[in-house]
Amino acid sequence: MYLTQLLDFDMSKRSYYASFWLWYLHDNPEYDPHATVEVANAKSDSVKFASLDTSKGVRWHQEKHGAVLAEDWEITRFPFDRQKLVIMVEDGQSDTGRIRFVADSKNSRIDPAATVPGWTIESFDLSAQDVTYNTSYGDPTLSEDSVYSRIVATITVKRQGVRLLCSLFVGFGVAFLLALLTFFLDFESMAGSRIGLCAAAVFAAVGNKYALDGYLPPASTFTLADVIVSTTFASILLAALAVVLMQLTHKRAPRFARIANLLLCLATFAGYVGVNGYAVASAA
């Protein structure tokens, strides 16, 4: 395999595009890989420039693929994630009793021009493996399982996440600052303004959450994005609770109200910055 392009990384649709050459060397005149080999994890695949050369003492097939490939993106550390993109090539008709692939690792690589904006390509690996399907596909000569030979290309890419962190999560930072500002307003004469800032913070956070959900696929694990979202809403909740608490206590115990307001402000600031700072540093 010679990989020429990596494009259209789409996490919400769980896919990406790759363009690559495949070649096959063998001496069986009855075997035509152009007719039976498939990219097993492709959503769509177009093949062109299929050729056969027998002038070099071996049957040498070549073909170029342009495929949209399914990918289960790992987003736990997003936007500082490292992805292992996989391309699986397999004969769709012949099991290991007839065909067994051997990877041409020596000649397989990525074109140096195949750069991906916002990502760093770290490595490329090509290997052969056997894959077992828990069915005989109706073959009367098999008792249960079918085993097929597969070539697996693994491309490791690392996201350059600082800019994406700033652009995608800026709304949560704004929401946090709006919530934090409420602690500095007078809780006797500006209670309405404090409530208004809390409401504005909620709208900023919810809007950013919708934009983020449209960018990322659903995840079963607690991600860095979840940490930032959760701490932002927790900060807004603390600011709103502080407004209620101040209204209940500032007339009867003004000193206690001022101290409680200060402590809640410090706790909100320290908790938000500390938790998110640690989460970002661990992910990066």
Coordinates of C-alpha atoms in Angstrom, one line a residue:
M1 CA 0.0 0.0 0.0
Y2 CA 1.1 3.5 -0.8
L3 CA -1.1 6.1 0.9
T4 CA -1.3 9.4 -1.1
Q5 CA -4.1 11.4 0.7
L6 CA -5.8 11.7 4.0
L7 CA -8.8 14.1 4.0
D8 CA -12.2 15.0 5.4
F9 CA -11.8 13.8 9.0
D10 CA -15.4 13.9 10.2
M11 CA -15.9 12.9 13.8
S12 CA -19.7 13.4 13.8
K13 CA -20.1 11.0 10.9
R14 CA -17.4 8.6 12.1
S15 CA -15.5 8.7 8.9
Y16 CA -12.5 9.9 6.9
Y17 CA -11.3 9.8 3.3
A18 CA -8.1 8.1 2.1
S19 CA -6.6 7.7 -1.3
F20 CA -4.1 4.8 -1.8
W21 CA -2.5 2.4 -4.2
L22 CA -2.7 -1.3 -3.7
W23 CA -0.6 -4.0 -5.5
Y24 CA -0.5 -7.8 -5.5
L25 CA 2.2 -10.2 -6.6
H26 CA 1.4 -13.8 -7.2
D27 CA 1.8 -16.7 -9.7
N28 CA -1.7 -18.1 -9.8
P29 CA -3.3 -17.3 -13.3
E30 CA -6.8 -18.1 -12.0
Y31 CA -6.7 -15.5 -9.2
D32 CA -7.8 -11.9 -10.0
P33 CA -7.7 -9.7 -6.9
H34 CA -9.3 -6.8 -8.8
A35 CA -12.5 -8.9 -8.9
T36 CA -12.6 -10.2 -5.3
V37 CA -10.6 -8.0 -2.9
E38 CA -12.4 -5.3 -1.0
V39 CA -11.7 -2.6 1.6
A40 CA -13.6 -4.2 4.4
N41 CA -14.2 -1.0 6.5
A42 CA -15.1 1.3 3.6
K43 CA -18.4 3.1 3.5
S44 CA -17.8 3.7 -0.1
D45 CA -14.9 2.9 -2.4
S46 CA -14.0 3.7 -6.0
V47 CA -11.3 1.9 -7.9
K48 CA -9.4 3.1 -10.9
F49 CA -6.2 2.4 -12.9
A50 CA -6.6 -1.4 -12.4
S51 CA -3.8 -3.1 -14.3
L52 CA -2.0 -6.4 -14.7
D53 CA 1.6 -6.8 -15.8
T54 CA 3.1 -10.3 -16.5
S55 CA 6.3 -9.2 -18.2
K56 CA 8.4 -9.5 -15.0
G57 CA 8.0 -13.2 -14.4
V58 CA 5.2 -12.7 -11.9
R59 CA 1.5 -11.5 -12.0
W60 CA 1.7 -7.9 -10.8
H61 CA -1.7 -6.2 -10.2
Q62 CA -2.1 -2.6 -9.3
E63 CA -5.1 -0.4 -8.5
K64 CA -5.8 3.0 -6.9
H65 CA -8.6 3.4 -4.3
G66 CA -10.4 6.4 -3.1
A67 CA -12.4 5.3 -0.1
V68 CA -14.5 6.9 2.7
L69 CA -13.6 4.8 5.7
A70 CA -15.6 4.1 8.8
E71 CA -13.7 5.1 12.0
D72 CA -14.6 4.8 15.6
W73 CA -12.9 8.0 16.9
E74 CA -11.4 8.0 20.4
I75 CA -12.4 11.3 21.9
T76 CA -11.6 10.9 25.6
R77 CA -8.7 13.4 25.3
F78 CA -10.2 15.6 22.6
P79 CA -8.9 18.1 21.4
F80 CA -5.5 16.5 22.3
D81 CA -6.5 13.1 20.9
R82 CA -4.3 10.6 19.1
Q83 CA -6.1 8.4 16.6
K84 CA -5.2 5.1 15.0
L85 CA -6.8 5.1 11.6
V86 CA -7.3 1.7 10.1
I87 CA -7.7 0.5 6.5
M88 CA -8.6 -3.2 6.2
V89 CA -8.1 -5.1 2.9
E90 CA -9.6 -8.5 2.5
D91 CA -10.6 -11.0 -0.1
G92 CA -14.4 -11.2 -0.1
Q93 CA -14.6 -14.7 -1.6
S94 CA -11.6 -16.8 -0.7
D95 CA -10.8 -17.9 2.9
T96 CA -7.3 -18.9 4.2
G97 CA -7.6 -22.3 2.6
R98 CA -7.2 -20.6 -0.8
I99 CA -5.7 -17.2 -0.2
R100 CA -3.3 -15.9 2.4
F101 CA -1.9 -12.3 2.1
V102 CA 1.6 -11.3 3.1
A103 CA 2.2 -7.6 3.7
D104 CA 4.8 -5.8 1.6
S105 CA 6.0 -3.7 4.6
K106 CA 9.3 -2.8 2.9
N107 CA 7.6 -0.8 0.1
S108 CA 4.5 0.4 1.9
R109 CA 4.5 3.9 3.3
I110 CA 2.8 7.3 3.3
D111 CA 3.5 9.9 0.6
P112 CA 5.4 12.8 2.3
A113 CA 3.0 15.2 0.6
A114 CA 0.0 13.6 2.4
T115 CA -0.2 16.2 5.2
V116 CA -3.4 16.8 7.2
P117 CA -4.0 20.4 8.4
G118 CA -4.3 20.4 12.2
W119 CA -2.8 16.9 12.6
T120 CA 0.7 15.3 12.8
I121 CA 1.2 11.9 11.1
E122 CA 3.3 9.9 13.5
S123 CA 3.6 6.5 12.0
F124 CA 2.4 4.0 9.4
D125 CA 2.3 0.2 9.8
L126 CA 1.2 -2.5 7.5
S127 CA 0.6 -6.1 8.7
A128 CA -1.2 -9.3 7.8
Q129 CA -3.5 -11.1 10.1
D130 CA -6.2 -13.8 10.1
V131 CA -9.7 -12.7 11.0
T132 CA -12.4 -15.2 12.2
Y133 CA -16.0 -14.9 11.4
N134 CA -18.4 -16.9 13.6
T135 CA -20.3 -18.4 10.6
S136 CA -19.8 -20.9 7.8
Y137 CA -21.7 -18.7 5.4
G138 CA -23.5 -21.9 4.5
D139 CA -20.4 -23.7 3.3
P140 CA -21.3 -27.4 3.7
T141 CA -17.6 -28.3 4.2
L142 CA -17.2 -26.1 7.3
S143 CA -18.6 -26.9 10.7
E144 CA -18.8 -23.4 12.2
D145 CA -16.2 -20.6 11.8
S146 CA -14.7 -19.1 8.6
V147 CA -11.1 -17.6 8.6
Y148 CA -10.0 -15.0 6.1
S149 CA -6.7 -13.4 5.5
R150 CA -6.6 -9.6 6.0
I151 CA -4.1 -6.8 5.5
V152 CA -4.4 -4.0 8.1
A153 CA -2.8 -0.6 7.6
T154 CA -2.6 1.5 10.7
I155 CA -2.0 5.3 10.5
T156 CA -1.3 7.0 13.8
V157 CA -2.1 10.7 13.8
K158 CA -1.9 13.3 16.7
R159 CA -4.1 16.3 16.7
Q160 CA -2.6 19.8 17.2
G161 CA -5.2 20.8 19.8
V162 CA -4.4 24.2 21.3
R163 CA -6.1 26.3 18.6
L164 CA -9.1 23.9 18.6
L165 CA -9.3 24.1 22.4
C166 CA -9.5 27.9 22.2
S167 CA -12.0 28.1 19.3
L168 CA -14.4 25.3 20.3
F169 CA -14.5 25.9 24.1
V170 CA -14.4 29.7 24.1
G171 CA -18.1 29.9 24.9
F172 CA -17.6 27.9 28.1
G173 CA -14.9 30.3 29.2
V174 CA -17.2 33.3 28.5
A175 CA -20.0 31.6 30.5
F176 CA -17.7 31.0 33.4
L177 CA -16.5 34.7 33.4
L178 CA -20.1 35.9 33.3
A179 CA -20.9 33.7 36.3
L180 CA -17.8 34.9 38.2
L181 CA -18.7 38.5 37.6
T182 CA -21.9 38.1 39.6
F183 CA -19.9 37.7 42.8
F184 CA -18.5 41.3 42.4
L185 CA -21.9 43.0 42.1
D186 CA -23.6 44.4 45.2
F187 CA -26.0 41.8 46.4
E188 CA -28.5 44.3 47.8
S189 CA -28.9 46.8 45.0
M190 CA -27.9 44.7 42.0
A191 CA -29.6 41.3 42.7
G192 CA -31.5 41.6 39.4
S193 CA -28.2 42.2 37.5
R194 CA -26.7 39.2 39.1
I195 CA -29.6 37.0 38.0
G196 CA -29.3 38.5 34.5
L197 CA -25.6 37.6 34.3
C198 CA -26.4 34.0 35.4
A199 CA -29.0 33.8 32.7
A200 CA -26.6 35.1 30.1
A201 CA -24.0 32.6 31.3
V202 CA -26.5 29.7 30.8
F203 CA -27.3 30.8 27.3
A204 CA -23.6 31.1 26.4
A205 CA -22.9 27.6 27.8
V206 CA -25.9 26.0 26.2
G207 CA -25.1 27.5 22.8
N208 CA -21.5 26.3 22.9
K209 CA -22.7 22.9 24.1
Y210 CA -24.9 22.5 21.0
A211 CA -22.0 23.5 18.7
L212 CA -19.7 21.0 20.4
D213 CA -22.3 18.2 20.2
G214 CA -22.5 18.8 16.5
Y215 CA -18.8 18.4 16.1
L216 CA -18.2 15.3 18.3
P217 CA -19.8 11.8 18.1
P218 CA -21.5 10.3 21.2
A219 CA -19.1 8.8 23.7
S220 CA -19.6 6.1 26.4
T221 CA -16.7 7.5 28.5
F222 CA -16.2 10.7 30.4
T223 CA -14.1 12.9 28.2
L224 CA -12.1 16.1 28.6
A225 CA -15.0 18.0 26.9
D226 CA -17.4 16.6 29.5
V227 CA -15.2 17.9 32.3
I228 CA -15.2 21.4 30.8
V229 CA -18.9 21.4 30.2
S230 CA -19.7 20.0 33.7
T231 CA -17.5 22.4 35.5
T232 CA -18.9 25.4 33.6
F233 CA -22.5 24.5 34.5
A234 CA -21.5 23.8 38.1
S235 CA -19.9 27.3 38.3
I236 CA -23.1 28.9 37.0
L237 CA -25.1 27.0 39.5
L238 CA -22.9 28.1 42.4
A239 CA -23.3 31.7 41.2
A240 CA -27.0 31.4 41.1
L241 CA -27.1 29.8 44.6
A242 CA -24.9 32.6 45.9
V243 CA -27.6 35.1 44.7
V244 CA -30.3 33.3 46.6
L245 CA -28.1 32.9 49.7
M246 CA -27.2 36.6 49.7
Q247 CA -30.8 37.7 49.4
L248 CA -31.7 35.5 52.4
T249 CA -28.9 36.6 54.7
H250 CA -27.5 40.1 53.8
K251 CA -30.1 42.0 55.9
R252 CA -29.9 39.8 59.0
A253 CA -26.1 39.0 58.9
P254 CA -24.3 41.3 56.4
R255 CA -20.9 40.3 57.6
F256 CA -21.7 36.6 57.1
A257 CA -23.1 37.4 53.7
R258 CA -20.0 39.2 52.6
I259 CA -17.7 36.3 53.8
A260 CA -19.9 33.7 52.3
N261 CA -20.0 35.6 48.9
L262 CA -16.2 35.8 49.0
L263 CA -15.7 32.1 49.8
L264 CA -18.1 31.0 47.1
C265 CA -16.3 33.2 44.6
L266 CA -12.9 31.8 45.6
A267 CA -14.3 28.2 45.5
T268 CA -15.8 28.7 42.1
F269 CA -12.7 30.2 40.6
A270 CA -10.3 27.7 42.2
G271 CA -12.5 24.7 41.4
Y272 CA -13.0 25.7 37.8
V273 CA -9.4 26.6 37.0
G274 CA -7.9 23.7 39.0
V275 CA -10.1 20.9 37.7
N276 CA -9.9 22.1 34.1
G277 CA -6.3 22.9 34.3
Y278 CA -5.5 19.5 35.5
A279 CA -7.7 17.8 32.9
V280 CA -6.2 19.8 30.0
A281 CA -2.6 19.1 31.3
S282 CA -3.3 15.4 31.6
A283 CA -4.9 15.2 28.1
A284 CA -2.1 17.2 26.4

